């Protein structure tokens, strides 16, 4: 993946449809840009994904995931049911607010 996304990104150019769909669904960010803009955004994000930073964040991820799992388990305790995870909020299910926002909430300027 490093080879395709970082080292040889110009060789593995994304299609226009891929970029347009990502731009519409995710906004103008890392997955919907190419070339110099993509490189600049990736360089700004590198510290966020460093090993040291990720080690600090893992306990938070686990905590939210376990709270969400416990809440969903409580909802299905009486038997099978349908849960619309897009409609869950933090009152319903602690951590649900973050669980339905899997992208970075950061807007890059051009």
XYZ file of C-alpha atoms in Angstrom, residues 63-99:
37
model
C -12.643 2.686 25.095
C -15.090 4.081 22.532
C -15.335 0.743 20.706
C -16.048 -1.166 23.936
C -18.686 1.360 25.095
C -20.355 1.190 21.698
C -20.241 -2.618 21.721
C -21.692 -2.786 25.251
C -24.530 -0.431 24.286
C -25.386 -2.403 21.156
C -25.268 -5.642 23.158
C -27.729 -4.157 25.654
C -30.099 -3.224 22.802
C -30.148 -6.801 21.441
C -30.243 -8.521 24.826
C -33.922 -9.442 24.462
C -33.392 -10.960 21.032
C -32.643 -9.999 17.459
C -33.512 -6.457 16.503
C -32.598 -3.927 13.868
C -30.339 -1.074 14.912
C -29.828 1.842 12.555
C -26.313 2.853 13.578
C -26.567 6.063 11.561
C -29.350 7.243 13.884
C -27.586 6.400 17.133
C -26.388 9.331 19.176
C -24.283 9.626 22.310
C -27.352 9.517 24.599
C -28.514 6.250 23.025
C -25.117 4.710 22.841
C -21.977 6.361 24.312
C -19.435 6.666 21.543
C -21.975 6.445 18.725
C -21.471 10.066 17.768
C -17.852 9.328 16.904
C -18.490 5.860 15.496
